[in-house]
Amino acid sequence: MVSISLLTASVPALAQTGEIPSALLSPPAPQHQQGRPSLQLQPGRLCEALQQTIRSVLGPQIGAWSITVLDENGALLADVNGTVPRVPASNQKLISTAFALDRLGTDFRLRTRLLRHPDGSLEIVGEGDPDLSIAEIQRFAMVALGEGGSRSTSTPETPIRLLVREEPKRRWWPSDWQQADRTYAYGAPITRLALTSNALSSAVMNPAARLQRILDSTARQQGGRLSMVMVDHEQRERGAPIAGDDTVVLHSEDSAPMHALLSLANTESHNFTAEVLLREAADDWDVNRAALANTRWLQSQGISTAGLRIRDGSGLSRGNRVTSRTLAELLLRMGQHPMASYYQASMAIAGQRGTLRRLYRGTPLEGRFWGKTGTLRGVRTLSGILETADGPRYVSMISNGGSTPNTVMGKVLRASQRLSRCA
């Protein structure tokens, strides 16, 4: 079973109508052909009318912006400071979700399992399901009790020992996340067994203790006792692999499917989900090693990584650096991917859905731009796919210190739409 709390949050219409839009539930079937784009990034091929319009819109603040516009063939239509690395904020999620979709596929789900090993030991193993609920954890406790026999509160018994694989505390947050951010729900610790994404009205600062309290109270209500033993996942995996030949899965709870996880990350900019997807795609919960794997994946796709620095999967780190050229190339690459429809369906829609639902309503952009927003103090970003009469345009805009960013971005998108056909 899957809790619908975050799934509901990812689609505002769901909370009102009880129905999930078909674009979220059933993206078009993946295509079977996959070719790498041939990027034609010669300055001489710029669309001069679009280039001059964008420079005019930016005016004196041009130094604070990086903007790149590509057409579906990889031709560079406009580029202003496109090779300058800047802080991307949540546009970082476009990189981690593309990596996850390519590596893990459309059928992927995050699993939380209760195992019984050949020596009889019981163990809970998780993968960071963002919608893992208290009810689901209570079911794990009851199954564990059933394996150990019913306990009577009037007869003291040795508690059932339950191993819990988890990440060590030093990995709960990327090292350069600011301390103030860690107290908010959007900066909650990244753990494998994260009830409600380790967040209530604010971050749960000790998710392991909260998990233990719920397991213990559930066991006592059932007349039994559980003794939870935390073990380091990486060290435990070396000695007792999850997929041992004689290991039995006693109970399993699966997350929402990949397209819903992608939508949580991109449409609603859910940091926890993006961080988990990065780690799972890399098959490594050390964020530095996962970041390196993501960088190598970009290089393998023929995408420029000049100036790129990946510090996390969500963009909350101020240490991330990326160029608008890299993001536009990524969007183009994913537009030619077999699972392109899933990637585009994960994004917010101008004037209609997600973090873009209140922007550009009543303009020619409404329903025509699929994108990802990004916001940190002094940082605004917007990258995505613009539908035009002449085909898609892949647009990336990064502002580090620019003023009136929403107005500027709207003007750039409308110019890219209006001047989509270039000699």
Coordinates of C-alpha atoms in Angstrom, one line a residue:
M1 CA 0.0 0.0 0.0
V2 CA 1.1 3.6 -0.6
S3 CA 0.2 6.6 1.4
I4 CA -1.3 9.3 -0.8
S5 CA -0.1 12.3 1.3
L6 CA 2.7 13.3 -0.9
L7 CA 1.1 12.0 -4.1
T8 CA -1.8 14.3 -3.3
A9 CA 0.5 17.2 -2.7
S10 CA 2.2 16.6 -6.1
V11 CA -1.1 17.3 -8.0
P12 CA -3.2 20.1 -6.6
A13 CA -6.3 18.9 -8.6
L14 CA -6.2 15.6 -6.7
A15 CA -6.9 17.2 -3.4
Q16 CA -10.0 18.9 -4.9
T17 CA -11.4 16.2 -7.1
G18 CA -9.9 13.0 -5.9
E19 CA -8.8 12.2 -9.4
I20 CA -5.2 12.0 -10.6
P21 CA -4.6 13.6 -14.0
S22 CA -4.0 11.1 -16.8
A23 CA -0.7 12.8 -17.7
L24 CA 0.6 11.8 -14.3
L25 CA -0.8 8.3 -14.1
S26 CA -0.3 7.2 -17.7
P27 CA 2.4 9.0 -19.7
P28 CA 2.6 7.9 -23.3
A29 CA 4.4 4.7 -23.9
P30 CA 8.2 4.9 -24.2
Q31 CA 9.6 5.1 -27.7
H32 CA 12.0 2.4 -28.9
Q33 CA 14.6 4.5 -30.7
Q34 CA 17.2 6.5 -28.9
G35 CA 19.8 8.7 -30.6
R36 CA 22.1 11.3 -29.1
P37 CA 21.5 14.9 -30.3
S38 CA 23.9 16.4 -32.6
L39 CA 24.6 19.8 -30.9
Q40 CA 25.4 22.6 -33.3
L41 CA 26.7 25.2 -30.9
Q42 CA 28.4 27.6 -33.3
P43 CA 27.8 31.3 -32.4
G44 CA 27.3 32.0 -36.1
R45 CA 24.1 30.0 -36.0
L46 CA 22.4 32.2 -33.4
C47 CA 19.0 33.6 -34.1
E48 CA 20.0 37.2 -34.2
A49 CA 16.4 38.6 -33.6
L50 CA 16.0 36.4 -30.5
Q51 CA 19.5 37.0 -29.2
Q52 CA 19.1 40.8 -29.4
T53 CA 15.6 40.7 -27.9
I54 CA 16.9 38.7 -24.9
R55 CA 19.8 41.0 -24.4
S56 CA 17.4 44.0 -24.5
V57 CA 15.1 42.3 -21.9
L58 CA 18.1 41.8 -19.6
G59 CA 19.5 45.3 -20.0
P60 CA 22.0 46.4 -17.4
Q61 CA 21.5 43.2 -15.3
I62 CA 22.8 41.0 -18.1
G63 CA 25.9 40.0 -16.0
A64 CA 23.6 38.3 -13.4
W65 CA 21.9 36.0 -15.9
S66 CA 22.7 32.9 -18.0
I67 CA 20.2 32.0 -20.7
T68 CA 20.3 29.3 -23.4
V69 CA 17.7 28.4 -26.1
L70 CA 18.1 25.3 -28.3
D71 CA 15.8 24.0 -31.0
E72 CA 14.9 20.3 -31.5
N73 CA 17.9 19.8 -33.8
G74 CA 20.4 21.1 -31.3
A75 CA 20.9 24.4 -33.0
L76 CA 21.8 27.2 -30.6
L77 CA 19.1 29.9 -31.1
A78 CA 20.2 32.2 -28.3
D79 CA 22.9 32.2 -25.7
V80 CA 23.7 34.8 -23.1
N81 CA 26.5 33.8 -20.6
G82 CA 25.6 30.3 -21.4
T83 CA 28.9 28.8 -20.3
V84 CA 29.1 30.7 -16.9
P85 CA 28.6 28.2 -14.0
R86 CA 26.0 29.4 -11.6
V87 CA 24.0 28.2 -8.5
P88 CA 21.0 26.3 -10.1
A89 CA 18.8 25.9 -7.0
S90 CA 16.1 23.3 -7.7
N91 CA 16.9 23.1 -11.4
Q92 CA 19.5 20.6 -10.0
K93 CA 16.5 18.2 -9.8
L94 CA 16.3 18.1 -13.6
I95 CA 19.8 16.5 -13.6
S96 CA 19.1 13.9 -10.8
T97 CA 15.7 12.9 -12.1
A98 CA 17.0 12.4 -15.7
F99 CA 19.8 10.2 -14.2
A100 CA 17.3 8.2 -12.2
L101 CA 14.8 7.7 -15.0
D102 CA 17.6 6.5 -17.4
R103 CA 19.2 4.2 -14.8
L104 CA 16.2 2.8 -13.0
G105 CA 13.4 2.8 -15.7
T106 CA 9.7 3.4 -15.6
D107 CA 8.7 0.4 -13.5
F108 CA 11.0 1.2 -10.6
R109 CA 9.5 1.5 -7.1
L110 CA 11.2 2.1 -3.8
R111 CA 10.8 -0.9 -1.5
T112 CA 10.7 -1.3 2.2
R113 CA 11.0 -5.0 3.4
L114 CA 11.0 -7.1 6.5
L115 CA 13.5 -10.0 6.0
R116 CA 14.2 -13.2 7.8
H117 CA 17.7 -14.4 7.4
P118 CA 18.9 -18.1 7.5
D119 CA 20.0 -17.6 11.1
G120 CA 16.5 -16.5 12.0
S121 CA 17.3 -12.9 12.5
L122 CA 14.7 -10.3 11.5
E123 CA 15.7 -7.1 9.6
I124 CA 14.0 -4.1 8.1
V125 CA 15.6 -2.7 5.0
G126 CA 14.4 0.5 3.2
E127 CA 15.2 2.5 0.1
G128 CA 13.9 5.9 1.2
D129 CA 10.2 5.7 0.2
P130 CA 9.0 9.4 0.6
D131 CA 5.5 8.2 1.4
L132 CA 6.3 5.5 4.0
S133 CA 3.6 5.9 6.6
I134 CA 3.1 5.2 10.3
A135 CA 0.4 2.6 9.4
E136 CA 2.9 0.7 7.2
I137 CA 5.6 0.7 9.9
Q138 CA 3.0 -0.7 12.3
R139 CA 2.3 -3.5 9.9
F140 CA 6.0 -4.4 9.9
A141 CA 6.0 -4.5 13.7
M142 CA 3.0 -6.8 13.8
V143 CA 4.5 -9.2 11.2
A144 CA 7.7 -9.2 13.2
L145 CA 5.8 -10.1 16.4
G146 CA 4.0 -12.9 14.5
E147 CA 7.3 -14.4 13.6
G148 CA 8.4 -14.2 17.2
G149 CA 5.2 -15.4 18.8
S150 CA 2.6 -13.4 20.7
R151 CA 3.7 -11.9 23.9
S152 CA 1.7 -11.4 27.1
T153 CA 2.3 -8.2 29.0
S154 CA 1.9 -10.0 32.3
T155 CA 4.7 -12.5 31.5
P156 CA 8.1 -10.9 31.1
E157 CA 9.7 -12.2 27.9
T158 CA 12.9 -11.4 26.0
P159 CA 12.0 -8.9 23.4
I160 CA 12.2 -9.9 19.7
R161 CA 15.4 -8.5 18.3
L162 CA 14.8 -6.5 15.1
L163 CA 17.8 -5.2 13.0
V164 CA 17.2 -1.9 11.2
R165 CA 19.5 -1.0 8.3
E166 CA 20.0 2.7 8.2
E167 CA 22.5 5.3 7.0
P168 CA 24.9 6.7 9.7
K169 CA 24.0 10.1 11.0
R170 CA 26.9 11.8 9.2
R171 CA 25.1 11.0 5.9
W172 CA 21.7 12.3 6.9
W173 CA 22.3 15.7 5.4
P174 CA 24.8 16.7 2.6
S175 CA 27.6 18.4 4.5
D176 CA 27.1 21.9 3.1
W177 CA 23.4 22.2 3.7
Q178 CA 23.0 25.2 6.0
Q179 CA 22.1 24.4 9.6
A180 CA 19.1 26.6 9.4
D181 CA 17.7 24.7 6.4
R182 CA 18.0 21.4 8.2
T183 CA 15.3 22.4 10.7
Y184 CA 12.6 22.9 8.0
A185 CA 10.6 20.2 6.3
Y186 CA 12.3 20.9 3.0
G187 CA 15.7 20.2 4.7
A188 CA 14.7 17.0 6.5
P189 CA 17.4 14.3 6.9
I190 CA 17.8 11.8 4.1
T191 CA 17.3 8.3 5.5
R192 CA 16.3 4.9 4.2
L193 CA 13.4 4.5 6.6
A194 CA 11.8 8.0 6.6
L195 CA 8.3 8.1 7.9
T196 CA 6.4 10.9 6.1
S197 CA 9.8 11.9 4.6
N198 CA 11.1 12.7 8.0
A199 CA 9.0 15.8 8.2
L200 CA 5.9 16.9 10.0
S201 CA 5.4 20.7 10.3
S202 CA 9.2 20.8 10.4
A203 CA 12.1 18.4 10.0
V204 CA 12.2 15.3 12.3
M205 CA 15.7 15.8 13.6
N206 CA 16.1 12.2 14.9
P207 CA 14.2 9.9 12.6
A208 CA 15.7 6.7 14.0
A209 CA 14.3 7.6 17.5
R210 CA 10.9 8.3 16.1
L211 CA 10.9 5.0 14.2
Q212 CA 11.9 3.1 17.4
R213 CA 9.1 4.8 19.4
I214 CA 6.4 3.7 16.8
L215 CA 7.7 0.2 16.6
D216 CA 7.9 -0.1 20.4
S217 CA 4.4 1.3 21.0
T218 CA 2.9 -0.9 18.3
A219 CA 4.5 -4.0 19.8
R220 CA 3.3 -3.2 23.3
Q221 CA -0.3 -2.6 22.0
Q222 CA -0.1 -6.2 20.6
G223 CA 1.2 -7.6 23.8
G224 CA 4.8 -8.0 22.7
R225 CA 8.1 -6.3 22.8
L226 CA 10.6 -5.4 20.1
S227 CA 14.3 -4.5 20.6
M228 CA 15.4 -2.4 17.7
V229 CA 19.1 -2.5 16.8
M230 CA 20.4 0.1 14.3
V231 CA 23.0 -1.2 11.9
D232 CA 25.0 0.7 9.2
H233 CA 23.6 -0.3 5.9
E234 CA 26.9 -0.3 4.0
Q235 CA 28.8 -2.3 6.6
R236 CA 25.9 -4.7 7.0
E237 CA 25.6 -5.3 3.2
R238 CA 29.2 -6.5 3.1
G239 CA 28.5 -9.2 5.7
A240 CA 24.8 -10.0 5.0
P241 CA 23.7 -9.0 1.5
I242 CA 20.0 -8.2 1.2
A243 CA 19.5 -10.8 -1.6
G244 CA 21.0 -13.8 0.2
D245 CA 20.0 -17.2 -1.2
D246 CA 18.1 -18.2 1.9
T247 CA 16.7 -14.9 2.9
V248 CA 12.9 -14.7 3.1
V249 CA 10.9 -11.5 2.5
L250 CA 8.2 -11.6 5.2
H251 CA 6.5 -8.3 4.3
S252 CA 7.0 -5.6 1.7
E253 CA 5.6 -2.1 1.1
D254 CA 6.3 -0.4 -2.2
S255 CA 6.3 3.3 -3.1
A256 CA 4.4 5.0 -5.8
P257 CA 5.7 4.2 -9.3
M258 CA 8.6 6.1 -10.9
H259 CA 6.5 8.6 -12.8
A260 CA 4.9 9.7 -9.5
L261 CA 8.3 9.9 -7.8
L262 CA 9.5 12.1 -10.7
S263 CA 6.5 14.3 -10.4
L264 CA 7.1 14.8 -6.7
A265 CA 10.6 15.9 -7.4
N266 CA 10.0 18.1 -10.4
T267 CA 6.4 19.3 -10.3
E268 CA 6.3 20.1 -6.6
S269 CA 10.1 20.3 -6.0
H270 CA 10.2 17.8 -3.2
N271 CA 13.8 17.8 -2.0
F272 CA 13.7 14.4 -0.1
T273 CA 12.5 12.5 -3.2
A274 CA 15.1 14.1 -5.5
E275 CA 17.9 13.1 -3.0
V276 CA 16.7 9.5 -2.8
L277 CA 16.4 9.2 -6.6
L278 CA 20.0 10.4 -7.0
R279 CA 21.3 7.9 -4.5
E280 CA 19.2 5.0 -5.8
A281 CA 20.3 5.7 -9.4
A282 CA 23.9 5.7 -8.4
D283 CA 23.3 2.6 -6.1
D284 CA 25.3 4.5 -3.5
W285 CA 24.0 6.5 -0.5
D286 CA 27.2 8.4 -0.1
V287 CA 26.2 11.7 -1.7
N288 CA 29.7 12.5 -2.9
R289 CA 30.0 9.2 -4.8
A290 CA 26.5 9.5 -6.1
A291 CA 27.3 13.0 -7.4
L292 CA 30.3 11.6 -9.2
A293 CA 28.2 8.9 -10.8
N294 CA 25.7 11.5 -11.9
T295 CA 28.4 13.6 -13.5
R296 CA 29.8 10.6 -15.4
W297 CA 26.4 9.7 -16.6
L298 CA 26.0 13.2 -18.1
Q299 CA 29.3 12.9 -19.8
S300 CA 28.3 9.5 -21.2
Q301 CA 25.2 11.2 -22.8
G302 CA 27.4 13.7 -24.7
I303 CA 26.3 16.6 -22.5
S304 CA 28.8 19.4 -21.7
T305 CA 29.9 19.3 -18.0
A306 CA 32.3 22.3 -18.2
G307 CA 32.1 24.1 -14.8
L308 CA 29.7 21.5 -13.4
R309 CA 29.8 20.8 -9.7
I310 CA 27.2 18.5 -8.1
R311 CA 26.8 18.6 -4.3
D312 CA 23.4 17.1 -3.9
G313 CA 20.3 15.9 -5.8
S314 CA 17.8 18.6 -4.9
G315 CA 19.6 21.9 -5.3
L316 CA 19.4 23.0 -1.7
S317 CA 23.2 23.0 -1.6
R318 CA 24.7 26.4 -2.4
G319 CA 27.8 24.5 -3.6
N320 CA 26.1 23.3 -6.8
R321 CA 27.2 24.9 -10.1
V322 CA 25.9 24.4 -13.6
T323 CA 25.6 26.3 -16.8
S324 CA 22.4 27.1 -18.7
R325 CA 24.1 25.4 -21.7
T326 CA 24.4 22.2 -19.7
L327 CA 20.7 22.3 -18.6
A328 CA 19.5 23.1 -22.1
E329 CA 21.6 20.2 -23.6
L330 CA 20.2 17.9 -20.9
L331 CA 16.6 18.8 -21.8
L332 CA 17.4 18.3 -25.5
R333 CA 19.0 14.9 -24.7
M334 CA 16.0 13.8 -22.7
G335 CA 13.6 15.0 -25.4
Q336 CA 15.2 12.3 -27.6
H337 CA 15.2 9.6 -24.9
P338 CA 13.0 6.5 -25.1
M339 CA 11.3 7.7 -21.9
A340 CA 11.0 11.3 -22.9
S341 CA 7.3 11.4 -22.2
Y342 CA 7.9 10.4 -18.6
Y343 CA 10.5 13.1 -18.1
Q344 CA 8.3 15.9 -19.6
A345 CA 5.2 14.6 -17.7
S346 CA 7.1 15.1 -14.4
M347 CA 7.4 18.9 -14.8
A348 CA 5.2 21.7 -13.7
I349 CA 3.0 23.4 -16.4
A350 CA 2.7 27.1 -16.9
G351 CA -0.5 28.4 -15.4
Q352 CA -1.8 24.9 -14.7
R353 CA 0.2 22.7 -12.4
G354 CA 2.8 22.5 -9.7
T355 CA 5.2 25.4 -8.9
L356 CA 4.2 27.1 -12.2
R357 CA 0.5 26.9 -11.7
R358 CA 0.2 30.6 -10.7
L359 CA 2.7 31.9 -13.3
Y360 CA 1.8 33.1 -16.9
R361 CA -1.9 32.4 -16.6
G362 CA -3.9 34.0 -19.4
T363 CA -0.8 34.4 -21.6
P364 CA 0.3 32.4 -24.7
L365 CA 2.6 30.5 -22.3
E366 CA -0.2 28.9 -20.4
G367 CA -0.2 25.1 -21.0
R368 CA 2.6 25.5 -23.5
F369 CA 5.6 25.5 -21.2
W370 CA 6.7 22.5 -19.1
G371 CA 9.4 23.3 -16.7
K372 CA 11.2 23.3 -13.4
T373 CA 11.5 26.3 -11.1
G374 CA 14.3 27.0 -8.6
T375 CA 14.5 29.4 -5.7
L376 CA 17.2 30.2 -3.1
R377 CA 18.0 33.5 -1.6
G378 CA 19.3 35.6 -4.5
V379 CA 18.8 32.7 -7.0
R380 CA 16.0 32.2 -9.4
T381 CA 16.0 29.5 -12.1
L382 CA 13.6 28.2 -14.7
S383 CA 14.4 25.5 -17.3
G384 CA 12.1 23.4 -19.5
I385 CA 10.4 22.7 -22.8
L386 CA 8.5 25.4 -24.6
E387 CA 6.0 24.3 -27.2
T388 CA 6.0 26.6 -30.3
A389 CA 4.5 26.6 -33.8
D390 CA 7.9 25.5 -35.1
G391 CA 8.5 22.7 -32.6
P392 CA 9.9 22.4 -29.1
R393 CA 12.4 24.8 -27.7
Y394 CA 14.7 23.8 -24.8
V395 CA 15.2 26.8 -22.6
S396 CA 17.3 27.3 -19.5
M397 CA 17.5 30.6 -17.5
I398 CA 19.6 31.0 -14.4
S399 CA 19.6 34.2 -12.3
N400 CA 22.2 34.7 -9.5
G401 CA 21.4 38.2 -8.3
G402 CA 19.1 39.4 -11.0
S403 CA 16.0 41.6 -10.3
T404 CA 12.3 40.9 -11.3
P405 CA 13.1 37.4 -12.3
N406 CA 9.6 36.3 -13.1
T407 CA 9.0 39.2 -15.4
V408 CA 12.3 38.6 -17.2
M409 CA 11.7 34.9 -17.6
G410 CA 8.2 35.5 -18.9
K411 CA 9.5 37.9 -21.5
V412 CA 12.3 35.5 -22.6
L413 CA 9.8 32.6 -23.0
R414 CA 7.4 34.7 -25.0
A415 CA 10.2 36.0 -27.2
S416 CA 11.4 32.4 -27.8
Q417 CA 7.8 31.5 -28.7
R418 CA 7.2 34.5 -31.0
L419 CA 10.6 34.2 -32.7
S420 CA 10.7 30.4 -32.9
R421 CA 11.2 30.5 -36.7
C422 CA 14.5 31.9 -37.6
A423 CA 16.2 32.3 -41.0

